[in-house]
mmCIF file of C-alpha atoms in Angstrom:
data_model
loop_
_atom_site.group_PDB
_atom_site.id
_atom_site.type_symbol
_atom_site.label_atom_id
_atom_site.label_comp_id
_atom_site.label_asym_id
_atom_site.label_seq_id
_atom_site.Cartn_x
_atom_site.Cartn_y
_atom_site.Cartn_z
ATOM 1 C CA MET A 17 83.543 93.386 104.876
ATOM 2 C CA LEU A 18 86.909 94.041 103.254
ATOM 3 C CA ILE A 19 89.585 95.454 105.566
ATOM 4 C CA GLN A 20 92.957 96.808 104.457
ATOM 5 C CA ILE A 21 95.873 96.335 106.859
ATOM 6 C CA PRO A 22 98.517 98.833 105.679
ATOM 7 C CA ASN A 23 102.243 98.669 106.357
ATOM 8 C CA VAL A 24 102.481 95.199 107.853
ATOM 9 C CA PHE A 25 106.108 95.444 106.696
ATOM 10 C CA THR A 26 108.375 98.376 105.871
ATOM 11 C CA SER A 27 109.863 98.792 102.396
ATOM 12 C CA GLU A 28 113.215 97.515 103.672
ATOM 13 C CA GLN A 29 111.577 94.430 105.194
ATOM 14 C CA VAL A 30 109.698 93.816 101.938
ATOM 15 C CA LYS A 31 112.971 94.005 100.001
ATOM 16 C CA GLN A 32 114.568 91.365 102.235
ATOM 17 C CA ILE A 33 111.544 89.077 102.062
ATOM 18 C CA ARG A 34 111.294 89.393 98.284
ATOM 19 C CA ALA A 35 114.961 88.486 97.864
ATOM 20 C CA ALA A 36 114.380 85.284 99.842
ATOM 21 C CA LEU A 37 111.159 84.440 97.994
ATOM 22 C CA ASP A 38 112.649 85.057 94.555
ATOM 23 C CA ALA A 39 115.484 82.636 95.359
ATOM 24 C CA ALA A 40 113.167 79.884 96.616
ATOM 25 C CA GLU A 41 111.812 76.829 94.778
ATOM 26 C CA TRP A 42 108.527 77.434 92.911
ATOM 27 C CA VAL A 43 106.077 74.764 91.701
ATOM 28 C CA ASP A 44 102.693 74.609 89.987
ATOM 29 C CA GLY A 45 100.114 76.396 92.158
ATOM 30 C CA LYS A 46 97.507 73.671 91.658
ATOM 31 C CA VAL A 47 99.095 71.752 94.564
ATOM 32 C CA THR A 48 96.842 73.593 97.050
ATOM 33 C CA ALA A 49 93.752 73.963 94.876
ATOM 34 C CA GLY A 50 90.466 72.170 95.427
ATOM 35 C CA HIS A 51 88.813 70.245 92.584
ATOM 36 C CA GLN A 52 86.783 73.189 91.276
ATOM 37 C CA SER A 53 89.431 75.900 91.695
ATOM 38 C CA ALA A 54 92.154 73.719 90.130
ATOM 39 C CA LEU A 55 90.295 74.067 86.825
ATOM 40 C CA THR A 56 90.862 77.832 86.769
ATOM 41 C CA LYS A 57 94.120 78.280 88.717
ATOM 42 C CA GLN A 58 97.248 79.361 86.853
ATOM 43 C CA ASN A 59 100.158 80.457 89.044
ATOM 44 C CA ALA A 60 103.264 79.251 90.844
ATOM 45 C CA GLN A 61 103.693 78.540 94.551
ATOM 46 C CA ILE A 62 106.437 77.723 97.020
ATOM 47 C CA PRO A 63 105.799 74.287 98.583
ATOM 48 C CA GLU A 64 104.398 74.627 102.105
ATOM 49 C CA ASN A 65 107.211 72.475 103.553
ATOM 50 C CA ASN A 66 109.920 74.685 102.018
ATOM 51 C CA PRO A 67 112.158 76.109 104.804
ATOM 52 C CA THR A 68 112.090 79.602 103.289
ATOM 53 C CA ALA A 69 108.289 79.599 103.201
ATOM 54 C CA GLN A 70 108.114 78.399 106.787
ATOM 55 C CA GLN A 71 110.591 80.999 108.042
ATOM 56 C CA ILE A 72 108.895 83.912 106.286
ATOM 57 C CA GLY A 73 105.508 82.579 107.352
ATOM 58 C CA ASP A 74 106.637 82.761 110.973
ATOM 59 C CA VAL A 75 107.792 86.349 110.402
ATOM 60 C CA ILE A 76 104.360 87.235 108.990
ATOM 61 C CA LEU A 77 102.480 85.672 111.898
ATOM 62 C CA LYS A 78 104.716 87.451 114.412
ATOM 63 C CA ALA A 79 104.105 90.798 112.701
ATOM 64 C CA LEU A 80 100.340 90.266 112.614
ATOM 65 C CA GLY A 81 100.309 89.157 116.239
ATOM 66 C CA SER A 82 101.314 92.666 117.277
ATOM 67 C CA ASN A 83 99.158 94.473 114.703
ATOM 68 C CA ASN A 84 96.193 96.012 116.518
ATOM 69 C CA LEU A 85 94.147 96.645 113.374
ATOM 70 C CA PHE A 86 94.501 93.021 112.271
ATOM 71 C CA ARG A 87 93.523 91.689 115.690
ATOM 72 C CA SER A 88 90.534 94.028 115.887
ATOM 73 C CA ALA A 89 89.259 93.128 112.418
ATOM 74 C CA ALA A 90 89.962 89.392 112.454
ATOM 75 C CA LEU A 91 89.663 88.329 116.106
ATOM 76 C CA PRO A 92 91.788 85.321 115.119
ATOM 77 C CA LEU A 93 91.509 81.942 116.822
ATOM 78 C CA LYS A 94 93.592 79.821 114.420
ATOM 79 C CA VAL A 95 95.716 80.954 111.474
ATOM 80 C CA PHE A 96 96.754 78.664 108.631
ATOM 81 C CA PRO A 97 100.521 78.952 108.032
ATOM 82 C CA PRO A 98 101.091 81.501 105.237
ATOM 83 C CA LEU A 99 101.660 80.261 101.688
ATOM 84 C CA PHE A 100 103.218 82.169 98.790
ATOM 85 C CA ASN A 101 102.234 82.555 95.146
ATOM 86 C CA ARG A 102 103.459 84.308 92.010
ATOM 87 C CA TYR A 103 101.562 85.330 88.878
ATOM 88 C CA ALA A 104 103.414 86.228 85.644
ATOM 89 C CA GLY A 105 103.143 85.832 81.877
ATOM 90 C CA GLY A 106 99.355 86.075 81.690
ATOM 91 C CA GLN A 107 98.690 83.777 84.652
ATOM 92 C CA ASN A 108 95.458 84.300 86.557
ATOM 93 C CA PHE A 109 92.995 82.610 88.896
ATOM 94 C CA GLY A 110 89.395 82.333 87.762
ATOM 95 C CA THR A 111 86.339 82.965 89.910
ATOM 96 C CA HIS A 112 86.100 80.604 92.867
ATOM 97 C CA VAL A 113 85.302 80.263 96.571
ATOM 98 C CA ASP A 114 88.003 79.098 98.976
ATOM 99 C CA ASN A 115 87.603 75.676 100.575
ATOM 100 C CA ALA A 116 85.574 75.785 103.791
ATOM 101 C CA ILE A 117 88.082 73.612 105.683
ATOM 102 C CA ARG A 118 91.848 73.662 105.237
ATOM 103 C CA THR A 119 94.173 70.977 106.573
ATOM 104 C CA HIS A 120 97.850 71.741 107.072
ATOM 105 C CA GLY A 121 99.913 68.991 105.489
ATOM 106 C CA ALA A 122 102.675 68.814 108.121
ATOM 107 C CA SER A 123 100.691 69.223 111.335
ATOM 108 C CA GLY A 124 97.318 67.868 110.236
ATOM 109 C CA GLN A 125 95.705 70.887 111.897
ATOM 110 C CA ARG A 126 92.287 71.771 110.478
ATOM 111 C CA ILE A 127 90.762 75.229 110.451
ATOM 112 C CA ARG A 128 87.443 76.616 109.279
ATOM 113 C CA THR A 129 88.171 79.376 106.780
ATOM 114 C CA ASP A 130 86.279 82.455 107.968
ATOM 115 C CA LEU A 131 88.643 85.065 106.511
ATOM 116 C CA SER A 132 91.000 84.974 103.535
ATOM 117 C CA CYS A 133 94.180 87.047 103.571
ATOM 118 C CA THR A 134 96.422 88.358 100.795
ATOM 119 C CA LEU A 135 99.655 90.131 101.755
ATOM 120 C CA PHE A 136 101.315 91.843 98.788
ATOM 121 C CA PHE A 137 105.081 91.684 98.196
ATOM 122 C CA SER A 138 105.089 93.416 94.783
ATOM 123 C CA ASP A 139 104.436 97.122 94.336
ATOM 124 C CA PRO A 140 101.634 97.958 91.860
ATOM 125 C CA SER A 141 104.215 99.626 89.582
ATOM 126 C CA GLU A 142 106.018 96.293 89.138
ATOM 127 C CA TYR A 143 103.219 94.578 87.243
ATOM 128 C CA ASP A 144 100.122 95.130 85.120
ATOM 129 C CA GLY A 145 96.895 93.297 85.933
ATOM 130 C CA GLY A 146 96.920 90.961 88.893
ATOM 131 C CA GLU A 147 94.046 92.625 90.700
ATOM 132 C CA LEU A 148 92.243 90.652 93.375
ATOM 133 C CA VAL A 149 88.550 91.089 92.579
ATOM 134 C CA VAL A 150 86.183 90.234 95.430
ATOM 135 C CA GLN A 151 82.416 90.111 94.890
ATOM 136 C CA ASP A 152 80.364 91.506 97.757
ATOM 137 C CA THR A 153 76.956 93.119 98.299
ATOM 138 C CA TYR A 154 78.246 96.400 96.835
ATOM 139 C CA GLY A 155 79.555 94.816 93.636
ATOM 140 C CA ASP A 156 83.090 93.901 92.582
ATOM 141 C CA GLN A 157 85.820 95.265 94.860
ATOM 142 C CA ARG A 158 89.173 95.509 93.041
ATOM 143 C CA VAL A 159 92.261 95.280 95.248
ATOM 144 C CA LYS A 160 95.876 96.028 94.333
ATOM 145 C CA LEU A 161 97.830 97.234 97.362
ATOM 146 C CA GLU A 162 101.287 98.563 98.070
ATOM 147 C CA ALA A 163 103.953 95.989 98.901
ATOM 148 C CA GLY A 164 103.853 95.205 102.602
ATOM 149 C CA SER A 165 100.090 95.784 102.925
ATOM 150 C CA MET A 166 97.336 93.192 103.301
ATOM 151 C CA ILE A 167 93.645 92.704 102.585
ATOM 152 C CA LEU A 168 91.189 90.658 104.680
ATOM 153 C CA TYR A 169 87.914 89.471 103.143
ATOM 154 C CA PRO A 170 85.258 86.845 103.944
ATOM 155 C CA SER A 171 86.205 83.405 102.675
ATOM 156 C CA THR A 172 82.589 82.955 101.577
ATOM 157 C CA SER A 173 83.141 85.547 98.828
ATOM 158 C CA LEU A 174 83.473 84.708 95.168
ATOM 159 C CA HIS A 175 86.775 86.172 93.999
ATOM 160 C CA HIS A 176 89.374 85.984 91.229
ATOM 161 C CA VAL A 177 92.786 87.329 90.205
ATOM 162 C CA THR A 178 93.026 89.066 86.823
ATOM 163 C CA PRO A 179 95.792 88.078 84.365
ATOM 164 C CA VAL A 180 99.247 89.533 85.007
ATOM 165 C CA THR A 181 100.371 90.860 81.640
ATOM 166 C CA ARG A 182 103.658 92.496 82.702
ATOM 167 C CA GLY A 183 106.078 91.743 85.511
ATOM 168 C CA ALA A 184 105.247 89.483 88.438
ATOM 169 C CA ARG A 185 102.775 89.681 91.298
ATOM 170 C CA VAL A 186 104.244 88.024 94.394
ATOM 171 C CA SER A 187 102.171 87.667 97.542
ATOM 172 C CA SER A 188 101.417 85.577 100.598
ATOM 173 C CA PHE A 189 97.975 84.076 100.999
ATOM 174 C CA PHE A 190 96.421 82.253 103.920
ATOM 175 C CA TRP A 191 93.235 81.800 105.904
ATOM 176 C CA LEU A 192 92.116 82.125 109.480
ATOM 177 C CA GLN A 193 89.396 80.877 111.757
ATOM 178 C CA SER A 194 87.974 83.732 113.785
ATOM 179 C CA MET A 195 86.569 83.587 117.294
ATOM 180 C CA ILE A 196 83.485 85.109 115.622
ATOM 181 C CA ARG A 197 82.141 82.878 112.851
ATOM 182 C CA SER A 198 79.618 85.427 111.513
ATOM 183 C CA ASP A 199 81.007 88.142 109.236
ATOM 184 C CA GLU A 200 78.081 90.392 110.251
ATOM 185 C CA LYS A 201 78.795 90.055 113.975
ATOM 186 C CA ARG A 202 82.532 90.409 113.398
ATOM 187 C CA SER A 203 81.875 93.650 111.489
ATOM 188 C CA ILE A 204 79.764 95.022 114.354
ATOM 189 C CA LEU A 205 82.511 94.271 116.868
ATOM 190 C CA PHE A 206 85.144 95.832 114.619
ATOM 191 C CA GLU A 207 83.203 99.072 114.177
ATOM 192 C CA LEU A 208 82.500 99.222 117.908
ATOM 193 C CA ASP A 209 86.134 98.593 118.804
ATOM 194 C CA GLN A 210 87.383 101.230 116.375
ATOM 195 C CA SER A 211 84.902 103.773 117.765
ATOM 196 C CA ILE A 212 85.991 103.022 121.333
ATOM 197 C CA GLN A 213 89.649 103.484 120.401
ATOM 198 C CA THR A 214 88.885 106.839 118.760
ATOM 199 C CA LEU A 215 86.929 108.078 121.784
ATOM 200 C CA ALA A 216 89.606 106.831 124.189
ATOM 201 C CA ILE A 217 92.285 109.020 122.598
ATOM 202 C CA ASN A 218 90.915 112.061 124.434
ATOM 203 C CA ASP A 219 90.040 110.412 127.759
ATOM 204 C CA PRO A 220 90.391 106.641 128.275
ATOM 205 C CA SER A 221 88.603 106.877 131.640
ATOM 206 C CA ASP A 222 85.543 108.692 130.268
ATOM 207 C CA ALA A 223 82.342 107.012 131.486
ATOM 208 C CA THR A 224 81.052 106.559 127.925
ATOM 209 C CA VAL A 225 84.260 104.805 126.881
ATOM 210 C CA VAL A 226 84.038 102.513 129.885
ATOM 211 C CA ARG A 227 80.393 101.613 129.166
ATOM 212 C CA LEU A 228 81.043 100.979 125.476
ATOM 213 C CA THR A 229 84.041 98.822 126.344
ATOM 214 C CA GLY A 230 81.751 96.783 128.570
ATOM 215 C CA VAL A 231 79.255 96.396 125.729
ATOM 216 C CA TYR A 232 82.057 95.251 123.412
ATOM 217 C CA HIS A 233 83.321 92.578 125.797
ATOM 218 C CA ASN A 234 79.849 91.369 126.665
ATOM 219 C CA LEU A 235 79.024 90.914 122.987
ATOM 220 C CA LEU A 236 82.358 89.159 122.453
ATOM 221 C CA ARG A 237 81.617 86.910 125.436
ATOM 222 C CA GLN A 238 78.196 86.053 124.011
ATOM 223 C CA TRP A 239 79.275 85.442 120.413
ATOM 224 C CA ALA A 240 82.784 83.976 120.655
ATOM 225 C CA GLU A 241 83.508 80.337 119.806
ATOM 226 C CA MET A 242 86.644 78.899 121.392
#
């Protein structure tokens, strides 16, 4: 299941973040690649211990912490601190699967990667190419979102980034461990939660809404890993 999280940041917030990112130190993106993905990875990254990356990463996590759509779709337990990459001049990232376990260099914290996240900081008009292409049961899903918007997709998915032939594609990428390991179960809970929220707009105390809310929490109680 691919889920778009629109408008994580406003255009003014994106402008401020981009100014800070553009002024930061950038290095070869292979520093965070696994053995297989390093063979096909061509981009630049900000080192994870860079103060600018850490500050903006905290801003991202704070914004997502209050984003109801993100919380409903991801049911996050642990989130890897956001990283930042840039593609330009024909750079791309070949087809790969993200590492199953990520270890944060500074804290040593390990997470199981259930969901991968890409938060765009370049508008589509700023660059050509640079599409995130995720393979799922319905074929290739091509993603190129407005600046300030984010995509969630299963970390088990084969995916790649097409070459950027004009301009620069700047984004944040990171992973999270969900309370619900199974993408199928997580999708069921998401659809149920969204349906409950829609029904509750008219009458939050309606008996059907109350019963469905009970079903949701009982499933969450049965399936969650803490």
